[in-house]
Amino acid sequence: MAQLLAIDWGTTNRRVYVLDANGAVLATDRDDRGMLAMEGRDYGAELDVLRGRYGDLPVLIAGMAGANRGWREAAYRSCPAGIAELAESICWMEPGRTGIVPGVSFDSGERADVMRGEEVQVLGAVQAGMAEPDALLCQPGTHCKWVEMAMGRIAAFTTAMTGELFALLRRDSILSGTIAGTVTDGEAFRHGVAQARRGDLLANLFGVRAGVLLGKRDAEESASYASGLLIGADVAARPLDRPVTILADPELGGLYATAIELCGGTGRIADSHTAFVAGITAIWRAL
């Protein structure tokens, strides 16, 4: 029997999970009603539609619905943060009925960082036994998160604009006509990772175009090479002294696993959706 609607409300997409009392997924749906599409719309009315579809259930939301551009800002919880800290800081829209999970913040004194939604996944990965309590986790994407866990709690994290930078270069830079191809894990991607390990990322990026103009690289391989440069630079900057749990789909996760291996580490891919369900279920039980 359905007991909870759990929503991973991202910037561009939204995924809904219908969970039973044990946290098992009874139904799931994904649409394009992310935070950006919700501007000018009524979040409460959207939930009425979902409840009409799946049942009049409690709702627990993670992600950008709790941002300052979302439904209501759910204040960040400072590191270290675990399931208990997130549960006690839920932003209730309707007490006991509709709540938003807070994001997590990190401040080293020299660098500040924030996350929303990813905290549920990384905590869930530990809860589900997909990662060790003191693991290093990587969440590739538009903004790649590298999360250090300590005793099952988020101790510190770093966000790299890897995916966003690749998209910007592809769309709005001098490289736009050069890196339009498909990114694959092959010789060009691995060469990009190797070059990134030597440093000088900005010069190497310009060299993507120059290499094609001078016939040193096939234009079809340039997207993979440029992706290797960016992912390689991201990975090479991280401590790889322990296995990395990569929360991603096999395609993007596979690129990061390759880069981690080439940089001397070990990466293993874990399902981010399973991790989210485990995390949101643990928070729900802690309420």
Coordinates of C-alpha atoms in Angstrom, one line a residue:
M1 CA 0.0 0.0 0.0
A2 CA 1.3 3.4 -0.9
Q3 CA 2.5 5.5 2.1
L4 CA 4.5 8.4 0.7
L5 CA 5.1 10.5 -2.4
A6 CA 8.8 11.3 -2.7
I7 CA 9.8 13.9 -5.2
D8 CA 13.3 14.7 -6.5
W9 CA 12.5 18.2 -7.8
G10 CA 15.4 19.3 -10.0
T11 CA 16.2 22.4 -12.0
T12 CA 14.8 21.1 -15.3
N13 CA 13.2 17.8 -14.5
R14 CA 11.1 16.2 -11.7
R15 CA 10.9 12.6 -10.7
V16 CA 8.1 11.2 -8.5
Y17 CA 8.3 8.0 -6.5
V18 CA 5.4 6.3 -4.9
L19 CA 6.7 4.4 -1.9
D20 CA 5.2 1.8 0.5
A21 CA 5.9 1.5 4.2
N22 CA 9.2 -0.4 3.5
G23 CA 10.4 2.2 1.0
A24 CA 9.8 -0.1 -2.0
V25 CA 8.9 1.8 -5.2
L26 CA 5.4 1.1 -6.3
A27 CA 5.4 3.5 -9.2
T28 CA 7.6 6.2 -10.6
D29 CA 7.3 9.0 -13.2
R30 CA 9.6 11.6 -14.7
D31 CA 8.6 14.9 -16.4
D32 CA 9.9 18.3 -17.4
R33 CA 8.2 20.2 -14.5
G34 CA 11.5 21.2 -12.9
M35 CA 12.0 24.4 -11.0
L36 CA 12.5 26.5 -14.1
A37 CA 9.3 25.3 -15.6
M38 CA 7.5 26.1 -12.4
E39 CA 8.2 29.8 -12.4
G40 CA 4.8 31.5 -12.2
R41 CA 3.1 28.2 -11.4
D42 CA 1.5 27.1 -8.1
Y43 CA 3.5 24.3 -6.5
G44 CA 0.5 23.4 -4.2
A45 CA -1.7 22.9 -7.3
E46 CA 0.9 20.7 -8.8
L47 CA 0.9 18.5 -5.7
D48 CA -2.9 18.3 -5.8
V49 CA -2.6 16.9 -9.3
L50 CA 0.0 14.3 -8.2
R51 CA -2.1 13.4 -5.2
G52 CA -5.1 13.0 -7.5
R53 CA -3.1 10.6 -9.6
Y54 CA -1.3 8.6 -6.9
G55 CA -3.4 9.0 -3.7
D56 CA -3.9 11.6 -0.9
L57 CA -0.5 10.8 0.6
P58 CA 2.2 12.7 2.6
V59 CA 4.8 14.3 0.3
L60 CA 8.5 14.7 1.0
I61 CA 10.4 16.8 -1.5
A62 CA 14.2 17.2 -2.2
G63 CA 16.0 19.4 -4.6
M64 CA 15.3 22.8 -6.1
A65 CA 11.8 23.2 -4.9
G66 CA 13.5 24.3 -1.7
A67 CA 15.8 26.9 -3.5
N68 CA 15.3 30.6 -3.3
R69 CA 13.7 30.4 -6.8
G70 CA 11.6 27.5 -5.8
W71 CA 8.5 27.0 -3.7
R72 CA 10.0 28.1 -0.4
E73 CA 13.6 28.3 0.6
A74 CA 14.6 25.5 2.9
A75 CA 17.6 26.8 4.8
Y76 CA 20.9 24.9 4.2
R77 CA 22.1 22.6 7.0
S78 CA 25.9 23.0 7.6
C79 CA 28.3 20.1 7.4
P80 CA 28.7 17.7 9.0
A81 CA 25.1 16.6 8.2
G82 CA 23.4 13.2 8.2
I83 CA 19.9 11.8 8.1
A84 CA 19.0 13.1 11.6
E85 CA 20.1 16.6 10.9
L86 CA 18.1 16.8 7.7
A87 CA 15.0 15.3 9.3
E88 CA 15.0 17.8 12.1
S89 CA 15.4 20.7 9.6
I90 CA 12.6 19.8 7.3
C91 CA 10.8 22.9 5.9
W92 CA 7.1 22.1 6.5
M93 CA 4.6 23.6 4.0
E94 CA 1.9 21.6 5.8
P95 CA 2.9 20.1 9.1
G96 CA 3.3 16.4 8.9
R97 CA 1.8 16.4 5.3
T98 CA 4.1 18.3 2.9
G99 CA 7.8 18.9 3.7
I100 CA 10.9 20.0 1.8
V101 CA 14.3 18.5 2.7
P102 CA 17.0 21.2 3.4
G103 CA 20.1 21.4 1.3
V104 CA 23.6 21.2 2.7
S105 CA 26.3 23.8 2.9
F106 CA 30.1 23.6 3.4
D107 CA 32.4 26.5 4.3
S108 CA 36.2 25.7 4.6
G109 CA 37.0 29.3 5.4
E110 CA 38.5 29.8 2.0
R111 CA 35.8 28.2 -0.2
A112 CA 32.0 27.9 0.2
D113 CA 29.8 25.3 -1.4
V114 CA 26.1 24.2 -1.5
M115 CA 24.0 21.3 -2.7
R116 CA 20.3 20.5 -3.0
G117 CA 19.0 17.1 -3.7
E118 CA 22.4 15.4 -3.9
E119 CA 22.5 15.1 -0.1
V120 CA 19.7 12.6 -0.2
Q121 CA 21.5 10.5 -2.8
V122 CA 24.8 10.3 -1.0
L123 CA 23.3 9.6 2.4
G124 CA 21.0 7.0 0.7
A125 CA 24.0 5.3 -0.9
V126 CA 25.5 4.7 2.6
Q127 CA 22.1 3.7 4.0
A128 CA 21.7 1.1 1.1
G129 CA 25.2 -0.3 1.5
M130 CA 26.2 1.0 -1.9
A131 CA 29.0 3.1 -0.3
E132 CA 31.0 2.8 2.9
P133 CA 30.3 5.2 5.9
D134 CA 33.7 6.9 5.1
A135 CA 33.4 6.8 1.4
L136 CA 34.3 9.3 -1.3
L137 CA 31.4 9.8 -3.7
C138 CA 31.2 11.4 -7.1
Q139 CA 27.9 12.7 -8.7
P140 CA 28.7 13.7 -12.3
G141 CA 26.4 16.0 -14.1
T142 CA 26.0 19.7 -15.0
H143 CA 27.7 20.5 -11.6
C144 CA 29.7 17.5 -10.5
K145 CA 29.7 16.9 -6.7
W146 CA 32.6 15.2 -4.9
V147 CA 31.4 14.3 -1.4
E148 CA 33.5 13.1 1.5
M149 CA 31.6 11.0 4.0
A150 CA 32.6 10.5 7.7
M151 CA 30.7 8.0 9.8
G152 CA 27.8 8.1 7.4
R153 CA 27.5 11.8 7.4
I154 CA 28.4 14.5 4.8
A155 CA 31.7 15.9 6.1
A156 CA 32.8 18.1 3.1
F157 CA 32.2 18.4 -0.6
T158 CA 33.4 20.2 -3.7
T159 CA 31.3 21.2 -6.7
A160 CA 33.0 21.4 -10.2
M161 CA 31.2 23.0 -13.1
T162 CA 32.4 20.3 -15.4
G163 CA 29.2 19.5 -17.3
E164 CA 28.1 23.2 -17.6
L165 CA 31.5 24.3 -18.9
F166 CA 31.4 21.6 -21.6
A167 CA 27.8 22.7 -22.6
L168 CA 28.9 26.3 -22.7
L169 CA 31.9 25.5 -24.9
R170 CA 29.8 23.4 -27.2
R171 CA 27.2 26.2 -27.6
D172 CA 28.9 29.6 -27.2
S173 CA 32.6 29.3 -27.8
I174 CA 35.1 29.2 -30.7
L175 CA 35.0 25.4 -30.2
S176 CA 31.2 25.1 -30.9
G177 CA 31.6 23.9 -34.4
T178 CA 34.4 21.5 -33.4
I179 CA 33.0 19.6 -30.5
A180 CA 29.4 18.9 -31.7
G181 CA 30.0 15.1 -32.0
T182 CA 29.1 12.3 -29.6
V183 CA 31.3 11.7 -26.6
T184 CA 32.6 8.2 -26.3
D185 CA 35.1 6.4 -24.1
G186 CA 37.8 5.8 -26.6
E187 CA 41.4 6.8 -27.5
A188 CA 40.5 10.5 -27.9
F189 CA 38.7 10.7 -24.6
R190 CA 41.6 8.9 -22.8
H191 CA 44.2 11.2 -24.5
G192 CA 42.2 14.2 -23.2
V193 CA 42.4 12.8 -19.7
A194 CA 46.1 12.2 -20.0
Q195 CA 46.7 15.8 -21.3
A196 CA 44.6 17.2 -18.4
R197 CA 46.8 15.4 -15.9
R198 CA 49.7 17.5 -17.1
G199 CA 47.9 20.7 -16.4
D200 CA 47.4 23.9 -18.5
L201 CA 43.7 23.2 -19.2
L202 CA 42.9 26.5 -20.8
A203 CA 45.7 26.1 -23.4
N204 CA 44.7 22.5 -24.0
L205 CA 41.1 23.6 -24.7
F206 CA 42.2 26.0 -27.4
G207 CA 44.3 23.2 -28.8
V208 CA 41.2 21.2 -29.5
R209 CA 40.4 23.5 -32.5
A210 CA 44.0 24.0 -33.5
G211 CA 44.5 20.2 -33.7
V212 CA 41.6 19.9 -36.1
L213 CA 42.7 22.8 -38.3
L214 CA 46.2 21.3 -38.6
G215 CA 45.0 17.8 -39.2
K216 CA 46.3 16.4 -35.9
R217 CA 42.9 15.1 -34.9
D218 CA 39.7 14.1 -36.7
A219 CA 36.8 16.5 -36.0
E220 CA 34.6 13.5 -35.1
E221 CA 36.9 12.8 -32.1
S222 CA 37.1 16.3 -30.8
A223 CA 34.1 16.2 -28.6
S224 CA 35.5 13.1 -26.8
Y225 CA 38.9 14.7 -26.5
A226 CA 37.5 18.0 -25.0
S227 CA 35.3 16.0 -22.6
G228 CA 38.4 14.0 -21.6
L229 CA 40.2 17.3 -20.9
L230 CA 37.4 18.6 -18.7
I231 CA 36.6 15.4 -16.8
G232 CA 40.3 14.6 -16.5
A233 CA 41.0 18.0 -15.0
D234 CA 38.1 17.5 -12.6
V235 CA 39.2 14.0 -11.5
A236 CA 42.9 14.9 -11.3
A237 CA 42.2 17.6 -8.7
R238 CA 40.6 15.1 -6.3
P239 CA 42.1 12.8 -3.7
L240 CA 41.9 9.3 -5.0
D241 CA 43.3 7.5 -2.0
R242 CA 40.1 5.4 -1.6
P243 CA 37.6 3.8 -4.0
V244 CA 35.1 6.3 -5.5
T245 CA 31.4 5.5 -5.6
I246 CA 30.0 7.1 -8.8
L247 CA 26.3 7.9 -8.6
A248 CA 25.4 8.2 -12.3
D249 CA 24.0 6.4 -15.3
P250 CA 26.3 3.9 -17.0
E251 CA 27.2 6.2 -19.9
L252 CA 28.4 9.3 -17.9
G253 CA 29.5 7.2 -15.0
G254 CA 31.6 5.1 -17.3
L255 CA 33.5 8.2 -18.5
Y256 CA 34.3 9.2 -14.9
A257 CA 35.2 5.6 -14.0
T258 CA 37.7 5.6 -16.9
A259 CA 39.1 9.0 -15.9
I260 CA 39.5 7.9 -12.3
E261 CA 41.3 4.7 -13.3
L262 CA 43.7 6.7 -15.6
C263 CA 44.4 9.0 -12.7
G264 CA 45.4 6.1 -10.5
G265 CA 42.1 5.5 -8.6
T266 CA 39.3 3.0 -8.6
G267 CA 35.7 3.9 -9.4
R268 CA 32.5 1.9 -9.2
I269 CA 29.1 3.0 -10.6
A270 CA 26.0 2.9 -8.3
D271 CA 22.4 3.6 -9.3
S272 CA 21.5 7.2 -8.2
H273 CA 17.7 6.5 -8.2
T274 CA 18.1 3.6 -5.8
A275 CA 20.3 5.8 -3.6
F276 CA 17.7 8.6 -3.7
V277 CA 14.9 6.2 -2.6
A278 CA 17.0 4.8 0.2
G279 CA 17.9 8.3 1.4
I280 CA 14.4 9.8 1.3
T281 CA 13.0 6.7 3.0
A282 CA 15.6 7.1 5.8
I283 CA 14.7 10.7 6.3
W284 CA 11.0 9.9 6.3
R285 CA 11.5 7.3 9.0
A286 CA 13.5 9.7 11.1
L287 CA 10.7 12.3 11.2

